Every structure is written in C-alpha cells, then in structure tokens.
C-alpha cells in the first residue's frame, strides 16, 4: 500500500502532493474524524490555494463543516482547535522545505498532530469514502477573528507591564513566511520596538531559504548589532520553529532557545520537560537545577505532543527550536515561547541569560545504508551498549549516555542513511566520541 504520511503529515513536491491527492486524502481525513468541524489553514506557498480548495472540497463532501483561516501560522490554527471545539485541523504547509514543496498536516481535536502510525489509519480509508447525501454536505465559513484571540492568549502568559517598561528592540526575520501575520503586531502590542526583515509573505521565499539555520539568516546576524537591537528572531515558514540572535549578533541554536525557555518556565512553575532523544544535555542540566524529570520521546513533533497530552509537563520541545507551552496548545509554537524570553529581557540581556545554560558542542555524520543495513547498525550499537554495561535509551535508535557526553545512532525514516550524532563539552571530545561509537556500530 502506498504510504503518504511521514513523521509529520504528508510532504512532497507539487507533482506528488497535488490537488488529486489532496482531495482523496481530505475525504479520508474527514471520515477519520467522523465529520464535525475542521479548521483549515495554509502557509503562503504558491501551490497552497489550489491544495486548500481540494482539501475543503474533500472535507465538505464527506460532511465536515470547514472553518477556513486562509493564510495563517500553524501554531495559530492549532491553538484555535480547542477554542472552536473543532474535531481537528488540516494545515497545508511544507514547514521549512524549499518552495516547490507543499504538505498536508493533520491535527486532532486535542491539538496533537497525526503521526505516521495514525496516518496509516487515514490512508486505509482512502478510496473507500462515500460522499454525503446532497443535503448532508458540510458547510463553509471564513474565520477572520482568529488573530486577536491568539494574541490575547499569548499576552496572558507574560506580564506585558514588564516588557513595556523595558521596551526591548527586536529585529524580526519573518523569512517571507506566515510569521508576519502575528509577530509584528504581537511584539508591538507588548510594547517592543520592532524592525522587520523579509516581512512580505511570498511562497518563493526571495529573502532567504525558509529553514532558520545559521547560514540562512546571515542578514539578521548583521542587522541585530547594526540596529543596536536586544534580540533577533527568525521563524521557519509556518512558525512552529524559531531561533534567536543575541544582542552581539551571535546565533542561538534551537536547543539553547528551548533550554532557556524551559529555565524561564520552570522558575515560575515546576513540571516535567518532554523532549526527543536527540536533544542536548543542556535540557537535563536545566531539569536537574529545578529537580524535575525529563521525559524522552521518539523524534518527531507528533510524539512530543502525544507525550505532552499525558499531562504533568511544564514544557516540551525539540532540538531544532520547536517549543510547546501547554497553556497555549500541545503543538510547537514559535511565538508564545519567544514572548517568554522577551519578557525576561527586563531582567538581563539575552547573552546574560544564555550564560546560565551550559554550552555543549556537537558533531553529526550520515552513514549511507539500506533498510537491512540500517537495522544491523542500530542493532550493533545496542549490543555494544549492553556488553559494556552502558546506560542507553532505545526509544528511537540507540542513545548512549556517557559521563563526558552522549551519542545517538538512529536510522532515518525517510532516507537511506543512519545518522550518528555526538555531544560533549568540546568539539574535539564530541568528535572522539563519534568516531569511537561509529566504529562500534559498524561492527
Ligand atoms: Mg515548521
């Protein structure tokens, strides 16, 4: 059977993710949710409108009522699910992928995105979905009020008075994505001075590639010190991921943003931290400081949200800069998390805050391997860990925790690679760990 769902929805270039697929998937999604109200949103990609129309047609045909947000950031659509008592959401986005890509992300009524496993259940319904009777097709409404509701929710998790007093100066790199719908108004209303970069929504991403890597946000790195700003903020195309630039123009990698946000959150209210097995030890350091537990999950946003749904977590996040604050939703949200950090600038500068987060260096490598070889490599790693009585986690690949750092060997779910990733206090030490365990895993 054809498989469409990956770790976070259906993703591909327009020759594969086309209106025909969108229509048949949407009918299956509507059937999976057993009708009800479904929120639909899209990012600013050129293929978004045609895919949206196909998705809306499919959902309505099987009897779902559609609430269409038009172009909106993913976290905003995910936040509205609860508010609107919707059965779920369908978001047409390819996140940070190049412009020729698009995707269909499915989120359930709790705000948990549908994993590969649950996607399989939707795929089984494809082609077996009957249209509703002529007088039972779903309704359609455009929702224009969503921005204010979302902004109010974010404002409730910070103390706007603190921000207004400090009046931080921010450079916002919207990356031609959907960030410009929320970020400028949110931070201005919170009392910040705002400088905008790449603020026009453009599905060709003319300003910079959509993924906020250090290489891709060079302009922001320069602009922050040039503007004498306190912080630079860069989102991916659908705003579930975010990275920062400190006042000196230094890039702040996603898992340090996550660790800082966790620190700020935990000093207010204790609770577990939920994260994936690929996240920096800095998270464990923060957890130790506040005496809370780290709960590890498989890599992929749906697994994080599923674990958050079990409760008792104060914050969730992943290493690329996706942070979940359960007060807002169970989905990664690149605005609420940053609002917490902007609030903290009233106490000290961003670089000062970051000094409280232990720094680690990491190295990565990809080993080409087919399906059979992938299993063998990961199996060897587990055998090595057991034989040498090392502490390891086998939720997703094998992560071995060492005194001087940690290393993970993991099969890629989408490509013919095994990924190996090591972290330690220094780059040299991380390299040594990587080489040693690569040898062990290759047998
Ligand atoms: Mg994204």
PDB file of C-alpha atoms in Angstrom, residues 173-371:
ATOM      1  CA  UNK A 173      13.077  37.997  10.353  1.00  0.00           C
ATOM      2  CA  UNK A 174       9.776  36.619   9.094  1.00  0.00           C
ATOM      3  CA  UNK A 175      11.557  34.790   6.247  1.00  0.00           C
ATOM      4  CA  UNK A 176       8.679  35.567   3.817  1.00  0.00           C
ATOM      5  CA  UNK A 177       6.626  33.071   5.827  1.00  0.00           C
ATOM      6  CA  UNK A 178       3.473  33.415   7.877  1.00  0.00           C
ATOM      7  CA  UNK A 179       5.264  34.990  10.881  1.00  0.00           C
ATOM      8  CA  UNK A 180       4.409  38.459   9.608  1.00  0.00           C
ATOM      9  CA  UNK A 181       0.709  37.838  10.348  1.00  0.00           C
ATOM     10  CA  UNK A 182       1.381  37.578  14.085  1.00  0.00           C
ATOM     11  CA  UNK A 183       4.902  38.628  15.117  1.00  0.00           C
ATOM     12  CA  UNK A 184       4.925  42.396  14.309  1.00  0.00           C
ATOM     13  CA  UNK A 185       1.530  43.052  15.929  1.00  0.00           C
ATOM     14  CA  UNK A 186       2.210  40.764  18.924  1.00  0.00           C
ATOM     15  CA  UNK A 187       5.527  42.330  19.848  1.00  0.00           C
ATOM     16  CA  UNK A 188       4.388  45.910  19.134  1.00  0.00           C
ATOM     17  CA  UNK A 189       1.321  45.401  21.317  1.00  0.00           C
ATOM     18  CA  UNK A 190       3.602  44.018  24.035  1.00  0.00           C
ATOM     19  CA  UNK A 191       5.492  47.311  23.941  1.00  0.00           C
ATOM     20  CA  UNK A 192       8.584  46.354  21.918  1.00  0.00           C
ATOM     21  CA  UNK A 193      10.251  48.391  19.210  1.00  0.00           C
ATOM     22  CA  UNK A 194      10.164  46.301  16.057  1.00  0.00           C
ATOM     23  CA  UNK A 195      12.412  46.238  12.967  1.00  0.00           C
ATOM     24  CA  UNK A 196      11.149  43.962  10.178  1.00  0.00           C
ATOM     25  CA  UNK A 197      13.045  41.776   7.750  1.00  0.00           C
ATOM     26  CA  UNK A 198      11.560  39.671   4.919  1.00  0.00           C
ATOM     27  CA  UNK A 199       8.086  40.537   6.158  1.00  0.00           C
ATOM     28  CA  UNK A 200       6.229  40.048   2.859  1.00  0.00           C
ATOM     29  CA  UNK A 201       4.575  36.652   2.616  1.00  0.00           C
ATOM     30  CA  UNK A 202       5.946  35.177  -0.606  1.00  0.00           C
ATOM     31  CA  UNK A 203       5.848  31.461  -1.404  1.00  0.00           C
ATOM     32  CA  UNK A 204       9.024  31.767  -3.483  1.00  0.00           C
ATOM     33  CA  UNK A 205      10.972  32.777  -0.337  1.00  0.00           C
ATOM     34  CA  UNK A 206      13.008  35.504  -2.104  1.00  0.00           C
ATOM     35  CA  UNK A 207      14.562  36.859   1.121  1.00  0.00           C
ATOM     36  CA  UNK A 208      16.140  33.684   2.448  1.00  0.00           C
ATOM     37  CA  UNK A 209      15.542  29.930   2.453  1.00  0.00           C
ATOM     38  CA  UNK A 210      12.761  29.037   4.865  1.00  0.00           C
ATOM     39  CA  UNK A 211      14.781  26.987   7.353  1.00  0.00           C
ATOM     40  CA  UNK A 212      16.284  29.293  10.019  1.00  0.00           C
ATOM     41  CA  UNK A 213      19.793  27.831  10.017  1.00  0.00           C
ATOM     42  CA  UNK A 214      22.824  29.981  10.803  1.00  0.00           C
ATOM     43  CA  UNK A 215      23.808  30.110   7.101  1.00  0.00           C
ATOM     44  CA  UNK A 216      20.297  31.144   6.047  1.00  0.00           C
ATOM     45  CA  UNK A 217      19.894  34.076   8.437  1.00  0.00           C
ATOM     46  CA  UNK A 218      23.181  35.907   7.741  1.00  0.00           C
ATOM     47  CA  UNK A 219      21.376  39.190   7.140  1.00  0.00           C
ATOM     48  CA  UNK A 220      19.706  39.005  10.561  1.00  0.00           C
ATOM     49  CA  UNK A 221      23.044  38.210  12.251  1.00  0.00           C
ATOM     50  CA  UNK A 222      24.389  41.513  10.888  1.00  0.00           C
ATOM     51  CA  UNK A 223      21.270  43.584  11.406  1.00  0.00           C
ATOM     52  CA  UNK A 224      20.866  42.916  15.136  1.00  0.00           C
ATOM     53  CA  UNK A 225      24.090  44.658  16.255  1.00  0.00           C
ATOM     54  CA  UNK A 226      23.767  47.260  13.458  1.00  0.00           C
ATOM     55  CA  UNK A 227      20.301  48.211  14.735  1.00  0.00           C
ATOM     56  CA  UNK A 228      21.546  48.109  18.353  1.00  0.00           C
ATOM     57  CA  UNK A 229      18.748  45.643  18.946  1.00  0.00           C
ATOM     58  CA  UNK A 230      18.343  43.425  22.007  1.00  0.00           C
ATOM     59  CA  UNK A 231      17.471  40.302  20.072  1.00  0.00           C
ATOM     60  CA  UNK A 232      16.859  38.969  16.562  1.00  0.00           C
ATOM     61  CA  UNK A 233      14.162  36.361  15.948  1.00  0.00           C
ATOM     62  CA  UNK A 234      13.826  34.105  12.883  1.00  0.00           C
ATOM     63  CA  UNK A 235      10.995  31.689  12.142  1.00  0.00           C
ATOM     64  CA  UNK A 236      10.566  28.909   9.624  1.00  0.00           C
ATOM     65  CA  UNK A 237       7.786  29.136   7.013  1.00  0.00           C
ATOM     66  CA  UNK A 238       4.917  28.031   9.262  1.00  0.00           C
ATOM     67  CA  UNK A 239       6.273  29.401  12.580  1.00  0.00           C
ATOM     68  CA  UNK A 240       6.474  26.270  14.692  1.00  0.00           C
ATOM     69  CA  UNK A 241      10.248  26.661  14.761  1.00  0.00           C
ATOM     70  CA  UNK A 242      12.220  29.641  15.916  1.00  0.00           C
ATOM     71  CA  UNK A 243      15.839  30.607  16.545  1.00  0.00           C
ATOM     72  CA  UNK A 244      17.380  33.709  18.124  1.00  0.00           C
ATOM     73  CA  UNK A 245      20.291  36.071  17.616  1.00  0.00           C
ATOM     74  CA  UNK A 246      21.672  37.718  20.746  1.00  0.00           C
ATOM     75  CA  UNK A 247      22.493  41.449  21.048  1.00  0.00           C
ATOM     76  CA  UNK A 248      26.070  40.805  19.881  1.00  0.00           C
ATOM     77  CA  UNK A 249      24.941  39.119  16.678  1.00  0.00           C
ATOM     78  CA  UNK A 250      25.611  35.549  17.851  1.00  0.00           C
ATOM     79  CA  UNK A 251      23.376  32.773  16.525  1.00  0.00           C
ATOM     80  CA  UNK A 252      21.474  30.899  19.240  1.00  0.00           C
ATOM     81  CA  UNK A 253      20.781  27.347  18.137  1.00  0.00           C
ATOM     82  CA  UNK A 254      17.302  25.854  18.628  1.00  0.00           C
ATOM     83  CA  UNK A 255      18.029  23.645  21.613  1.00  0.00           C
ATOM     84  CA  UNK A 256      19.560  26.540  23.551  1.00  0.00           C
ATOM     85  CA  UNK A 257      16.455  28.599  22.851  1.00  0.00           C
ATOM     86  CA  UNK A 258      14.447  25.636  24.162  1.00  0.00           C
ATOM     87  CA  UNK A 259      16.671  25.254  27.242  1.00  0.00           C
ATOM     88  CA  UNK A 260      16.344  28.967  28.082  1.00  0.00           C
ATOM     89  CA  UNK A 261      12.595  28.867  27.651  1.00  0.00           C
ATOM     90  CA  UNK A 262      12.467  25.795  29.928  1.00  0.00           C
ATOM     91  CA  UNK A 263      14.504  27.606  32.567  1.00  0.00           C
ATOM     92  CA  UNK A 264      12.172  30.616  32.484  1.00  0.00           C
ATOM     93  CA  UNK A 265       9.108  28.409  32.624  1.00  0.00           C
ATOM     94  CA  UNK A 266      10.330  26.171  35.444  1.00  0.00           C
ATOM     95  CA  UNK A 267      11.302  29.012  37.752  1.00  0.00           C
ATOM     96  CA  UNK A 268       7.609  30.032  37.641  1.00  0.00           C
ATOM     97  CA  UNK A 269       6.062  26.582  37.827  1.00  0.00           C
ATOM     98  CA  UNK A 270       7.650  23.164  38.116  1.00  0.00           C
ATOM     99  CA  UNK A 271       6.697  20.264  35.850  1.00  0.00           C
ATOM    100  CA  UNK A 272       8.322  17.659  33.619  1.00  0.00           C
ATOM    101  CA  UNK A 273      10.206  18.527  30.441  1.00  0.00           C
ATOM    102  CA  UNK A 274       9.223  16.492  27.387  1.00  0.00           C
ATOM    103  CA  UNK A 275      11.799  16.236  24.610  1.00  0.00           C
ATOM    104  CA  UNK A 276      13.156  13.920  21.940  1.00  0.00           C
ATOM    105  CA  UNK A 277      16.142  11.607  22.307  1.00  0.00           C
ATOM    106  CA  UNK A 278      18.184  13.924  20.060  1.00  0.00           C
ATOM    107  CA  UNK A 279      18.126  16.935  22.387  1.00  0.00           C
ATOM    108  CA  UNK A 280      21.135  18.499  24.097  1.00  0.00           C
ATOM    109  CA  UNK A 281      22.170  17.603  27.637  1.00  0.00           C
ATOM    110  CA  UNK A 282      21.581  21.286  28.436  1.00  0.00           C
ATOM    111  CA  UNK A 283      17.927  20.280  28.906  1.00  0.00           C
ATOM    112  CA  UNK A 284      18.868  17.734  31.560  1.00  0.00           C
ATOM    113  CA  UNK A 285      21.035  20.355  33.265  1.00  0.00           C
ATOM    114  CA  UNK A 286      18.051  22.715  33.464  1.00  0.00           C
ATOM    115  CA  UNK A 287      15.810  19.893  34.722  1.00  0.00           C
ATOM    116  CA  UNK A 288      18.340  18.995  37.427  1.00  0.00           C
ATOM    117  CA  UNK A 289      18.520  22.615  38.593  1.00  0.00           C
ATOM    118  CA  UNK A 290      14.770  22.597  39.271  1.00  0.00           C
ATOM    119  CA  UNK A 291      14.506  18.958  40.360  1.00  0.00           C
ATOM    120  CA  UNK A 292      12.152  17.917  37.560  1.00  0.00           C
ATOM    121  CA  UNK A 293      12.066  14.927  35.240  1.00  0.00           C
ATOM    122  CA  UNK A 294      12.970  14.772  31.533  1.00  0.00           C
ATOM    123  CA  UNK A 295      10.608  12.511  29.589  1.00  0.00           C
ATOM    124  CA  UNK A 296      12.119  11.370  26.284  1.00  0.00           C
ATOM    125  CA  UNK A 297      10.179  10.593  23.103  1.00  0.00           C
ATOM    126  CA  UNK A 298      10.838   9.442  19.564  1.00  0.00           C
ATOM    127  CA  UNK A 299      11.976  12.147  17.141  1.00  0.00           C
ATOM    128  CA  UNK A 300       9.025  13.928  15.504  1.00  0.00           C
ATOM    129  CA  UNK A 301       6.559  16.555  16.659  1.00  0.00           C
ATOM    130  CA  UNK A 302       3.543  14.181  16.934  1.00  0.00           C
ATOM    131  CA  UNK A 303       5.361  12.052  19.528  1.00  0.00           C
ATOM    132  CA  UNK A 304       6.199  15.120  21.608  1.00  0.00           C
ATOM    133  CA  UNK A 305       2.571  16.269  21.556  1.00  0.00           C
ATOM    134  CA  UNK A 306       1.286  12.757  22.394  1.00  0.00           C
ATOM    135  CA  UNK A 307       3.557  12.690  25.443  1.00  0.00           C
ATOM    136  CA  UNK A 308       2.519  16.235  26.459  1.00  0.00           C
ATOM    137  CA  UNK A 309      -1.136  15.126  26.277  1.00  0.00           C
ATOM    138  CA  UNK A 310      -0.472  12.693  29.136  1.00  0.00           C
ATOM    139  CA  UNK A 311      -0.107  15.747  31.404  1.00  0.00           C
ATOM    140  CA  UNK A 312       2.258  16.929  34.166  1.00  0.00           C
ATOM    141  CA  UNK A 313       4.629  18.579  31.703  1.00  0.00           C
ATOM    142  CA  UNK A 314       5.576  22.240  32.071  1.00  0.00           C
ATOM    143  CA  UNK A 315       7.159  22.479  28.629  1.00  0.00           C
ATOM    144  CA  UNK A 316       8.042  20.368  25.608  1.00  0.00           C
ATOM    145  CA  UNK A 317      10.481  20.901  22.788  1.00  0.00           C
ATOM    146  CA  UNK A 318      12.896  19.574  20.228  1.00  0.00           C
ATOM    147  CA  UNK A 319      16.448  20.347  19.244  1.00  0.00           C
ATOM    148  CA  UNK A 320      15.664  22.347  16.098  1.00  0.00           C
ATOM    149  CA  UNK A 321      13.824  25.051  18.009  1.00  0.00           C
ATOM    150  CA  UNK A 322      10.244  23.842  18.345  1.00  0.00           C
ATOM    151  CA  UNK A 323       8.802  24.642  21.770  1.00  0.00           C
ATOM    152  CA  UNK A 324       5.447  23.622  23.272  1.00  0.00           C
ATOM    153  CA  UNK A 325       3.795  25.594  26.077  1.00  0.00           C
ATOM    154  CA  UNK A 326       0.733  23.649  27.227  1.00  0.00           C
ATOM    155  CA  UNK A 327      -1.065  26.852  28.306  1.00  0.00           C
ATOM    156  CA  UNK A 328      -1.382  27.675  24.598  1.00  0.00           C
ATOM    157  CA  UNK A 329      -1.675  24.259  22.911  1.00  0.00           C
ATOM    158  CA  UNK A 330       0.035  20.875  22.597  1.00  0.00           C
ATOM    159  CA  UNK A 331       1.720  21.973  19.371  1.00  0.00           C
ATOM    160  CA  UNK A 332       5.089  23.627  18.783  1.00  0.00           C
ATOM    161  CA  UNK A 333       4.637  27.381  18.854  1.00  0.00           C
ATOM    162  CA  UNK A 334       7.281  29.882  17.793  1.00  0.00           C
ATOM    163  CA  UNK A 335       5.514  32.947  19.248  1.00  0.00           C
ATOM    164  CA  UNK A 336       4.458  32.126  22.818  1.00  0.00           C
ATOM    165  CA  UNK A 337       7.854  30.615  23.606  1.00  0.00           C
ATOM    166  CA  UNK A 338       9.654  33.736  22.413  1.00  0.00           C
ATOM    167  CA  UNK A 339       7.264  36.042  24.238  1.00  0.00           C
ATOM    168  CA  UNK A 340       8.515  34.392  27.482  1.00  0.00           C
ATOM    169  CA  UNK A 341      12.106  35.134  26.511  1.00  0.00           C
ATOM    170  CA  UNK A 342      11.324  38.732  25.501  1.00  0.00           C
ATOM    171  CA  UNK A 343       9.655  39.216  28.907  1.00  0.00           C
ATOM    172  CA  UNK A 344      12.853  38.013  30.625  1.00  0.00           C
ATOM    173  CA  UNK A 345      14.900  40.729  28.874  1.00  0.00           C
ATOM    174  CA  UNK A 346      13.557  43.077  31.557  1.00  0.00           C
ATOM    175  CA  UNK A 347      15.959  41.352  33.983  1.00  0.00           C
ATOM    176  CA  UNK A 348      19.058  40.868  31.862  1.00  0.00           C
ATOM    177  CA  UNK A 349      20.355  40.733  28.303  1.00  0.00           C
ATOM    178  CA  UNK A 350      19.899  37.624  26.185  1.00  0.00           C
ATOM    179  CA  UNK A 351      23.632  36.792  26.274  1.00  0.00           C
ATOM    180  CA  UNK A 352      23.461  37.042  30.080  1.00  0.00           C
ATOM    181  CA  UNK A 353      20.593  34.581  30.216  1.00  0.00           C
ATOM    182  CA  UNK A 354      22.408  32.210  27.896  1.00  0.00           C
ATOM    183  CA  UNK A 355      25.394  32.126  30.236  1.00  0.00           C
ATOM    184  CA  UNK A 356      23.109  30.256  32.638  1.00  0.00           C
ATOM    185  CA  UNK A 357      22.684  27.445  30.094  1.00  0.00           C
ATOM    186  CA  UNK A 358      25.678  25.066  29.925  1.00  0.00           C
ATOM    187  CA  UNK A 359      27.212  25.075  26.441  1.00  0.00           C
ATOM    188  CA  UNK A 360      27.945  21.880  24.512  1.00  0.00           C
ATOM    189  CA  UNK A 361      29.467  21.144  21.132  1.00  0.00           C
ATOM    190  CA  UNK A 362      28.035  18.584  18.769  1.00  0.00           C
ATOM    191  CA  UNK A 363      29.051  16.733  15.625  1.00  0.00           C
ATOM    192  CA  UNK A 364      26.924  14.816  13.135  1.00  0.00           C
ATOM    193  CA  UNK A 365      27.544  12.269  10.414  1.00  0.00           C
ATOM    194  CA  UNK A 366      25.416  10.344   7.938  1.00  0.00           C
ATOM    195  CA  UNK A 367      26.288   6.756   7.049  1.00  0.00           C
ATOM    196  CA  UNK A 368      24.706   5.516   3.795  1.00  0.00           C
ATOM    197  CA  UNK A 369      22.715   2.316   4.488  1.00  0.00           C
ATOM    198  CA  UNK A 370      19.748   0.405   3.035  1.00  0.00           C
ATOM    199  CA  UNK A 371      16.875  -0.841   5.234  1.00  0.00           C
TER     200      UNK A 371
END
